[in-house]
Tab-separated table of C-alpha atoms in Angstrom:
chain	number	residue	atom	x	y	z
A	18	UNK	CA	-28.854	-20.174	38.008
A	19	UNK	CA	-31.339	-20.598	34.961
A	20	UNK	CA	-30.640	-19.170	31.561
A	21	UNK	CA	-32.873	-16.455	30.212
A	22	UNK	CA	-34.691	-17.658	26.939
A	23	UNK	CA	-35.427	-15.404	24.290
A	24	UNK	CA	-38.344	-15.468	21.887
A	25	UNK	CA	-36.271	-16.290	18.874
A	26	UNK	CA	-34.541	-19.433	20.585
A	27	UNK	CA	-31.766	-17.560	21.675
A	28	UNK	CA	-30.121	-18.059	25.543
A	29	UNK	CA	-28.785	-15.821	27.512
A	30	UNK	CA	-25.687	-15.756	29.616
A	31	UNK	CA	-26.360	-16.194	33.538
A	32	UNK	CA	-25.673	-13.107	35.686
A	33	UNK	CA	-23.029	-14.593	37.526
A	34	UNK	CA	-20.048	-12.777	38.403
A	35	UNK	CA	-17.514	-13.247	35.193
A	36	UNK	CA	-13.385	-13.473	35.278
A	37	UNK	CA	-11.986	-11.098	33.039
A	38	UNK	CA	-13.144	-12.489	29.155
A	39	UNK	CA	-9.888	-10.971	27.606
A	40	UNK	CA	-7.118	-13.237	27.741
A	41	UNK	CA	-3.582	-12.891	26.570
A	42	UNK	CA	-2.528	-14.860	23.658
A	43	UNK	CA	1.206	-16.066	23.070
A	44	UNK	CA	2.887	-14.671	19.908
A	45	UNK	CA	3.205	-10.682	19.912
A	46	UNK	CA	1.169	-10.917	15.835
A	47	UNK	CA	-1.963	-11.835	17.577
A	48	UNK	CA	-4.789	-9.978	19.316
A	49	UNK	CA	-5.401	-11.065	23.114
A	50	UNK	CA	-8.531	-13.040	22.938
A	51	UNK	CA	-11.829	-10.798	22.847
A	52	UNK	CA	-15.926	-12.233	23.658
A	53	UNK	CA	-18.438	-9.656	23.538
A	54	UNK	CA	-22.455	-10.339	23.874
A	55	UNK	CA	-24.236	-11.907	26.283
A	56	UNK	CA	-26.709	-13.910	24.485
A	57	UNK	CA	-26.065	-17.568	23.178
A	58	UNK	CA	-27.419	-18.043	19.797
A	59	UNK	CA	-26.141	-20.772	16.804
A	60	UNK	CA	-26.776	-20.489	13.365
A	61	UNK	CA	-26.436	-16.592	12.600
A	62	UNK	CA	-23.643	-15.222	10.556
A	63	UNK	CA	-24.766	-11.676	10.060
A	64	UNK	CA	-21.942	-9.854	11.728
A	65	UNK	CA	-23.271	-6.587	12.155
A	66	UNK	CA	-26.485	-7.921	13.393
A	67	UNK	CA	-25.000	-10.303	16.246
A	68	UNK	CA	-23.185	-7.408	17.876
A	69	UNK	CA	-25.786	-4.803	17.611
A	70	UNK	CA	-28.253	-7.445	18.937
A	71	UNK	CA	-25.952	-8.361	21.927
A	72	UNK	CA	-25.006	-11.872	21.183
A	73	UNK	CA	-22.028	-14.366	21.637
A	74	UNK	CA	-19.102	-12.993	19.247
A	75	UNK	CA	-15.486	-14.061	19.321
A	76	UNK	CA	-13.637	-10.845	18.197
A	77	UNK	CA	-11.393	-11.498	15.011
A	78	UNK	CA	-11.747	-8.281	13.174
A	79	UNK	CA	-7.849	-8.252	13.951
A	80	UNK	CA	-7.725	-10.171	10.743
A	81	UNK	CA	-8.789	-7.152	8.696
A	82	UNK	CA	-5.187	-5.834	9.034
A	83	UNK	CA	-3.841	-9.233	7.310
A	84	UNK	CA	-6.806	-8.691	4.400
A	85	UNK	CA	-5.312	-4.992	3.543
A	86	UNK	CA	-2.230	-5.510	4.116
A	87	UNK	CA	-1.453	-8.059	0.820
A	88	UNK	CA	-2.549	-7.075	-2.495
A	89	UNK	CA	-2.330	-10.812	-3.788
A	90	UNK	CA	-5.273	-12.953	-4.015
A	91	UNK	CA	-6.221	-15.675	-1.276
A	92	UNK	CA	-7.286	-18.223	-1.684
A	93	UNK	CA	-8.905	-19.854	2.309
A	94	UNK	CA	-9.905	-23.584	2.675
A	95	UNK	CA	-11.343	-24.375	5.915
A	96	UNK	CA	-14.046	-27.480	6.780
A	97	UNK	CA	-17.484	-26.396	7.405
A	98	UNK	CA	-18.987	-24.711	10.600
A	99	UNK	CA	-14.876	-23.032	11.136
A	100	UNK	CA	-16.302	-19.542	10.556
A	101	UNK	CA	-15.669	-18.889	6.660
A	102	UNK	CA	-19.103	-17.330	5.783
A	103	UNK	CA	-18.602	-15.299	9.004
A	104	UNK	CA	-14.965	-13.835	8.223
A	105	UNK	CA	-16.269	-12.661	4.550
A	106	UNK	CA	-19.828	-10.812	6.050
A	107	UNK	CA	-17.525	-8.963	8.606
A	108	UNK	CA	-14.784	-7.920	6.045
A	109	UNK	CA	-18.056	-7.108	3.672
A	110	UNK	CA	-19.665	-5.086	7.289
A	111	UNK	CA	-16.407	-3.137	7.485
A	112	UNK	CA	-15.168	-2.171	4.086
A	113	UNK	CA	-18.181	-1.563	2.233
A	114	UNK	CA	-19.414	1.891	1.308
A	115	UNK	CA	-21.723	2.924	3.872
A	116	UNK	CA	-24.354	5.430	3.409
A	117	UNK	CA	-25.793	7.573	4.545
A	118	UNK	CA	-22.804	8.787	7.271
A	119	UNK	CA	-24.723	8.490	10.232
A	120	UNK	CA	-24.976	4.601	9.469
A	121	UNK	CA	-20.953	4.927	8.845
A	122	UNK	CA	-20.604	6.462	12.118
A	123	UNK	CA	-22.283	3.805	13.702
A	124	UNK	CA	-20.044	1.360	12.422
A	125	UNK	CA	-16.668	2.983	13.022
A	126	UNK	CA	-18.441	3.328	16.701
A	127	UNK	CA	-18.604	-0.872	16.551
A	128	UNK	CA	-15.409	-1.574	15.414
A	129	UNK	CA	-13.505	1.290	17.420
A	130	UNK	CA	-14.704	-1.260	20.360
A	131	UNK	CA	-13.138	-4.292	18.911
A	132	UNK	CA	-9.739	-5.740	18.921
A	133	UNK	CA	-8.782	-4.168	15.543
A	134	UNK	CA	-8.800	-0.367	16.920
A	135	UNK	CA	-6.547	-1.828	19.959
A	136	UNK	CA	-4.013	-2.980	17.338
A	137	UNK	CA	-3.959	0.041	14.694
A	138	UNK	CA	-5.919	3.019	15.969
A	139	UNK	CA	-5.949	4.500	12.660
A	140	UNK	CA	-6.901	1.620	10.719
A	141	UNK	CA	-10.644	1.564	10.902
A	142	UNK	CA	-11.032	5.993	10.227
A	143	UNK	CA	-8.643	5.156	6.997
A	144	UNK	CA	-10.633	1.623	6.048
A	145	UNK	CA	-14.301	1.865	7.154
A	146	UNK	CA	-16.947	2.171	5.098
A	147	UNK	CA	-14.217	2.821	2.090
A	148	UNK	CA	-14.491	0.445	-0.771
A	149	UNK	CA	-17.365	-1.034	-2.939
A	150	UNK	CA	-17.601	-4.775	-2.277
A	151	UNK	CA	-18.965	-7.166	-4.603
A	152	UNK	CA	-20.099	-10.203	-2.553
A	153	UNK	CA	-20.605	-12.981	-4.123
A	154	UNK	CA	-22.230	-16.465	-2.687
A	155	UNK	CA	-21.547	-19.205	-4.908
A	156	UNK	CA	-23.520	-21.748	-2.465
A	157	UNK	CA	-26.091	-20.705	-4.510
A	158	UNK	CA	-25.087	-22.931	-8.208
A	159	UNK	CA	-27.361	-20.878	-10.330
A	160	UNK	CA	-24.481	-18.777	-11.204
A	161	UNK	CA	-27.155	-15.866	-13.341
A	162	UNK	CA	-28.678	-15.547	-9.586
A	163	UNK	CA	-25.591	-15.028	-7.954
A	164	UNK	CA	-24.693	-12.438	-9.903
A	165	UNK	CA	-28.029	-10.800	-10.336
A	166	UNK	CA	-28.502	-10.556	-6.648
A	167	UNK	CA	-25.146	-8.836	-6.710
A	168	UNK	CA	-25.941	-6.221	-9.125
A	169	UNK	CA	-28.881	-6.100	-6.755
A	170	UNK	CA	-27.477	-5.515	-3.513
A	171	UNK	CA	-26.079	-1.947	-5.266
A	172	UNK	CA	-29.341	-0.116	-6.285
A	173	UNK	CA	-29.480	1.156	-2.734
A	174	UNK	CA	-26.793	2.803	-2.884
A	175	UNK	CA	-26.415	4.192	-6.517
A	176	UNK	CA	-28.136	7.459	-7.333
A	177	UNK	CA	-31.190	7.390	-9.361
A	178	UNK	CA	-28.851	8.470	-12.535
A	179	UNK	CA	-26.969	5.814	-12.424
A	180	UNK	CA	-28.710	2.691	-11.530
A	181	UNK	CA	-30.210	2.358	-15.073
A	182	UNK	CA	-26.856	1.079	-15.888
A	183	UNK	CA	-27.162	-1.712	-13.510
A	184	UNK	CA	-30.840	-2.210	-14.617
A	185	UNK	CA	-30.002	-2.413	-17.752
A	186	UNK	CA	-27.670	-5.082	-16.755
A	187	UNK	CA	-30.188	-6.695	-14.221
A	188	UNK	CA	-32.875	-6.810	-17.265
A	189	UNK	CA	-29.815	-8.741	-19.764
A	190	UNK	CA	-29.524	-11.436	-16.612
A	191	UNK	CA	-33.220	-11.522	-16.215
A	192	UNK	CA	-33.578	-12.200	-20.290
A	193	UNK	CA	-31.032	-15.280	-20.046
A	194	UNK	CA	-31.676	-18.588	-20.100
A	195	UNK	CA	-30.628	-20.147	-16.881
A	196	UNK	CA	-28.406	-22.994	-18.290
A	197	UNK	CA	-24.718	-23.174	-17.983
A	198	UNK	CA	-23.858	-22.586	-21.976
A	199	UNK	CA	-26.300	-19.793	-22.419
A	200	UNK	CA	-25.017	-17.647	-19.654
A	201	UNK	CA	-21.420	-17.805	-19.625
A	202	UNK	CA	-20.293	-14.959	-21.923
A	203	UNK	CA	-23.309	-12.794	-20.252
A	204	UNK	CA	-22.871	-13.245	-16.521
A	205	UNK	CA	-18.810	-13.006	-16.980
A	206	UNK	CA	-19.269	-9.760	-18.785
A	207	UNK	CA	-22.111	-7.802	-16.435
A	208	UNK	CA	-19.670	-9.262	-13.316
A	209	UNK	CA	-16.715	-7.638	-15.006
A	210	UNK	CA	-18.911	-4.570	-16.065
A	211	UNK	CA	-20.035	-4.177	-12.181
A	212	UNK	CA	-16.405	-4.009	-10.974
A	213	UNK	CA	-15.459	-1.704	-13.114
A	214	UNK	CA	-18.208	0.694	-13.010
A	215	UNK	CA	-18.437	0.823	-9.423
A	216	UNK	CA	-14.381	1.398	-9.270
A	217	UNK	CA	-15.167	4.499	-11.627
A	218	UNK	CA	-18.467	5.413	-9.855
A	219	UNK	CA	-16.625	5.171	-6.425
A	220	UNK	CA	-13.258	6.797	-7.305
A	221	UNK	CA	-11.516	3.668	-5.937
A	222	UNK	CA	-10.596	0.169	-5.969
A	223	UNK	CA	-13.110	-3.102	-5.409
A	224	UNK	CA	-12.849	-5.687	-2.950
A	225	UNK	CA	-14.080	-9.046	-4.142
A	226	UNK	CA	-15.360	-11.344	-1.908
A	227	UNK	CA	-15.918	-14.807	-2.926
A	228	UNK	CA	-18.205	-17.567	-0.438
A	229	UNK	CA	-17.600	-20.813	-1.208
A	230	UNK	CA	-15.678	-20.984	-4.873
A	231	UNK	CA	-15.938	-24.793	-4.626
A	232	UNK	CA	-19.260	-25.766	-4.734
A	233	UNK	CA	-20.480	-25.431	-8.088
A	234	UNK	CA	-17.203	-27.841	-8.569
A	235	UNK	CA	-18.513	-30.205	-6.449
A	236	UNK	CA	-22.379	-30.033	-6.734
A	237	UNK	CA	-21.671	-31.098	-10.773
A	238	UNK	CA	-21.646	-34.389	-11.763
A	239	UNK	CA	-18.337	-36.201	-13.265
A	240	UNK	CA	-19.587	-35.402	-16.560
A	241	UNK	CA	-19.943	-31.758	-16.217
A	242	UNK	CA	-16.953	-30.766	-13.629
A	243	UNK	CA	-14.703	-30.237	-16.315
A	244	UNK	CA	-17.667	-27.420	-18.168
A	245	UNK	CA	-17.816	-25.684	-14.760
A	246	UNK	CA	-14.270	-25.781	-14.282
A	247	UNK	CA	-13.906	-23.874	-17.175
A	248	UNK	CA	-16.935	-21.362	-16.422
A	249	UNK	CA	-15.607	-20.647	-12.622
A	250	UNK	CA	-11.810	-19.796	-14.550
A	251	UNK	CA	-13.828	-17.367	-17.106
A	252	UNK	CA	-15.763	-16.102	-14.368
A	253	UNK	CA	-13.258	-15.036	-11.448
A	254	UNK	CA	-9.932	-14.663	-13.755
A	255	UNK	CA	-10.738	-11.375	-14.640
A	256	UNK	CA	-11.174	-10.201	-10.885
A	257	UNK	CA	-8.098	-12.193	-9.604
A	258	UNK	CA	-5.189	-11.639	-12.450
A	259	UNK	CA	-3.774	-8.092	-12.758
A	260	UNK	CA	-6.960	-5.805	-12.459
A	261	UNK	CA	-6.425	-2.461	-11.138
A	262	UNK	CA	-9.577	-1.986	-10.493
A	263	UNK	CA	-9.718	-4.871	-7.409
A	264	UNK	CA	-7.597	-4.344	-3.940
A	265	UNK	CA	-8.244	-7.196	-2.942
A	266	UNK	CA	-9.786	-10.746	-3.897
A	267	UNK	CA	-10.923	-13.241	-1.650
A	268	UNK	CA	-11.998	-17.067	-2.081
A	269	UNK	CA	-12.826	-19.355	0.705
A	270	UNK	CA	-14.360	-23.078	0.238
A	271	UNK	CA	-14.171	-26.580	1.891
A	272	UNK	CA	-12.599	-28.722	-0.476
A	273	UNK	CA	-8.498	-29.022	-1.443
A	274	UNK	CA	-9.234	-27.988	-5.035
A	275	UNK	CA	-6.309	-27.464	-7.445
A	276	UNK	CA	-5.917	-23.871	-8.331
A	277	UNK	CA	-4.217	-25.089	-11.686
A	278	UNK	CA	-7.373	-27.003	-12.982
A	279	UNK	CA	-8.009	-22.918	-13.409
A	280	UNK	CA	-5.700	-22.381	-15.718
A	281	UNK	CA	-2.933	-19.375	-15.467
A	282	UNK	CA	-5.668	-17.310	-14.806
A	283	UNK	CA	-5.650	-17.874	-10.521
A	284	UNK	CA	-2.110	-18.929	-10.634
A	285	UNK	CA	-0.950	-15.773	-8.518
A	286	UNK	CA	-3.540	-17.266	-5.555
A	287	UNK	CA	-2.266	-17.657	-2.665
A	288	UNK	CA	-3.417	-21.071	-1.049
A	289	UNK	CA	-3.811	-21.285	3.194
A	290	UNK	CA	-4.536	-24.837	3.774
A	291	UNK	CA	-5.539	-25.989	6.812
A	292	UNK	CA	-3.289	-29.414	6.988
A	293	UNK	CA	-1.331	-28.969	3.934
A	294	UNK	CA	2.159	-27.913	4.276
A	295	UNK	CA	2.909	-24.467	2.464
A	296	UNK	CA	5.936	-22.080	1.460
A	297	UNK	CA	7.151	-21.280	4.947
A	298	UNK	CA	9.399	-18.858	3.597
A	299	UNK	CA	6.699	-16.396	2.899
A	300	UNK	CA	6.171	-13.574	5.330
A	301	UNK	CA	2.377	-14.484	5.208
A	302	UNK	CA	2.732	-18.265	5.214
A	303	UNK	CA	0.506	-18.764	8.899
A	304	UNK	CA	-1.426	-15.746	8.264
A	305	UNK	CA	-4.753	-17.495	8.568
A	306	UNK	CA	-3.421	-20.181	11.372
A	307	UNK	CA	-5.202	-19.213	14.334
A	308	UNK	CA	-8.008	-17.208	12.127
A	309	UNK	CA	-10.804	-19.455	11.954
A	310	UNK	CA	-12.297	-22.478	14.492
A	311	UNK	CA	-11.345	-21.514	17.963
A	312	UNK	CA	-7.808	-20.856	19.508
A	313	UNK	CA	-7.038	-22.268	23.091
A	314	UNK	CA	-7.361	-18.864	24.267
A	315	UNK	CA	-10.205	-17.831	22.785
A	316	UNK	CA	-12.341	-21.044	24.012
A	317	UNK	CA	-10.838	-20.064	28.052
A	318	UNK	CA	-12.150	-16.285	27.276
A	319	UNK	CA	-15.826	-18.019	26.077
A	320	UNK	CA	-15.741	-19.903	29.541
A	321	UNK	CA	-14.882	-16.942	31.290
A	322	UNK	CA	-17.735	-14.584	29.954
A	323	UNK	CA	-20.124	-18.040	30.876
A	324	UNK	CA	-18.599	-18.015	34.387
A	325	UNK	CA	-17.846	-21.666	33.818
């Protein structure tokens, strides 16, 4: 039977009669394996946008438990294309404050349907739509862009009262010079400044997210690694290392760095390698085995909702 193109380059799914596309996994701390969507599409890691929009999803918002459950920092390192960016954008789609309610009603609907309201039915009414999340995308090495366009990503949802203070704070970004010396005091203070304000704005603690830490590291040449080293420990130190105004702080990247290059600062990180051996004595130690890539289950539940 021939697949259904759609206008944006998008496939769908044939109508053929599917097996069941929830399969059990082994292990009673995992989910059994979830697909929802019908339409193939690569290359799209809005989260919210893929479900509402009907498309291919492999359900891991199971792994939101995990993310709430310990206070420490992580610290993630996975190769490219194993779902990173993904993992952060549906933590982001499911903590972040959410107005106006009929929006947050909507997305307690979405994840009410998903394997994490199957494992805790209380979780998502007590964590949706909850906590201020600053996102921040460090792909992007101009590091007074980053954190302008996360100051940014807040004036929707500030009252008109309050989002002089970030504009004021925009405007100081805006008036930098975009080289590394000239805006590290700056951008580490207006980051710091953000957090806290929206802690006291909100009434509550600040999630941090964190999209690939490492590449500033390793876009720099030889000459210059050991400057950004130095910036990156300024920067995120202050969000990581005792500060009651962040539940939780997240990092994930490609590359094996060493958390010591940044200083005591990120030395309560926890590390979850993907081939390196770790402290198997923690409780937590394989928290993020199966998380990201594909589990043998969860590929047999993809063939199943493609009738293969």
């Amino acid at each position: 039977m021939p697949k259904r193109a759609h206008s944006d380059g998008a496939v769908a799914l044939p109508r053929k009669q599917p097996r069941s596309s929830t399969v059990s996994s082994t292990g009673s701390n995992r989910a059994p394996a979830h697909v929802t969507g019908d339409i193939v599409d690569v290359g799209t890691n809005n989260w919210i946008r893929i479900v509402r929009d009907n498309r291919l999803l492999v359900d891991k918002t199971h792994l939101l438990l995990h993310v709430m459950k310990y206070g420490s920092p992580d610290v993630i390192l996975r190769p490219r294309r194993f779902g990173k960016t993904m993992f952060l954008n549906m933590a982001h789609d499911f903590l972040n404050v959410t107005r106006p309610d009929k929006e947050l009603a909507e997305r307690k609907r979405i994840f009410k349907e998903m394997n994490i309201h199957k494992v805790d039915p209380t979780f998502v009414d007590k964590h949706c739509g909850r906590y201020p999340v600053v996102h921040l995308d460090l792909k992007v090495v101009d590091m007074a862009s980053v954190i302008s366009t996360a100051i940014a990503k807040w004036h929707h949802a500030i009252s008109d009262t309050s989002k002089a203070e970030l504009n004021d704070s925009r405007n100081r970004l805006k008036q930098m010079k975009y080289s590394m010396d000239d805006c590290v005091d700056d951008g580490i203070a207006i980051l710091s400044e953000l957090v806290d304000y929206l802690s006291e704005y909100y009434n509550t603690q600040c999630i941090v997210l964190v999209d690939s830490f490492d590449a500033p590291i390793m876009e720099a040449y030889d000459r210059t690694r050991d400057r950004v080293k130095r910036y990156m420990r300024r920067l995120l130190s202050p969000l990581a290392k005792d500060n009651t105004r962040v539940r939780k702080f997240i990092m994930v990247g490609t590359s094996p760095v060493n958390l010591d290059t940044f200083g005591p600062g990120m030395n309560n990180c926890r590390r979850y390698p993907l081939h390196e051996h770790c402290d198997r004595s923690r409780e937590d130690a394989f928290l993020y085995q199966t998380s990201f890539g594909f589990t043998k289950e969860e590929v047999e539940a993809l063939l199943d909702k493609a009738a293969v």
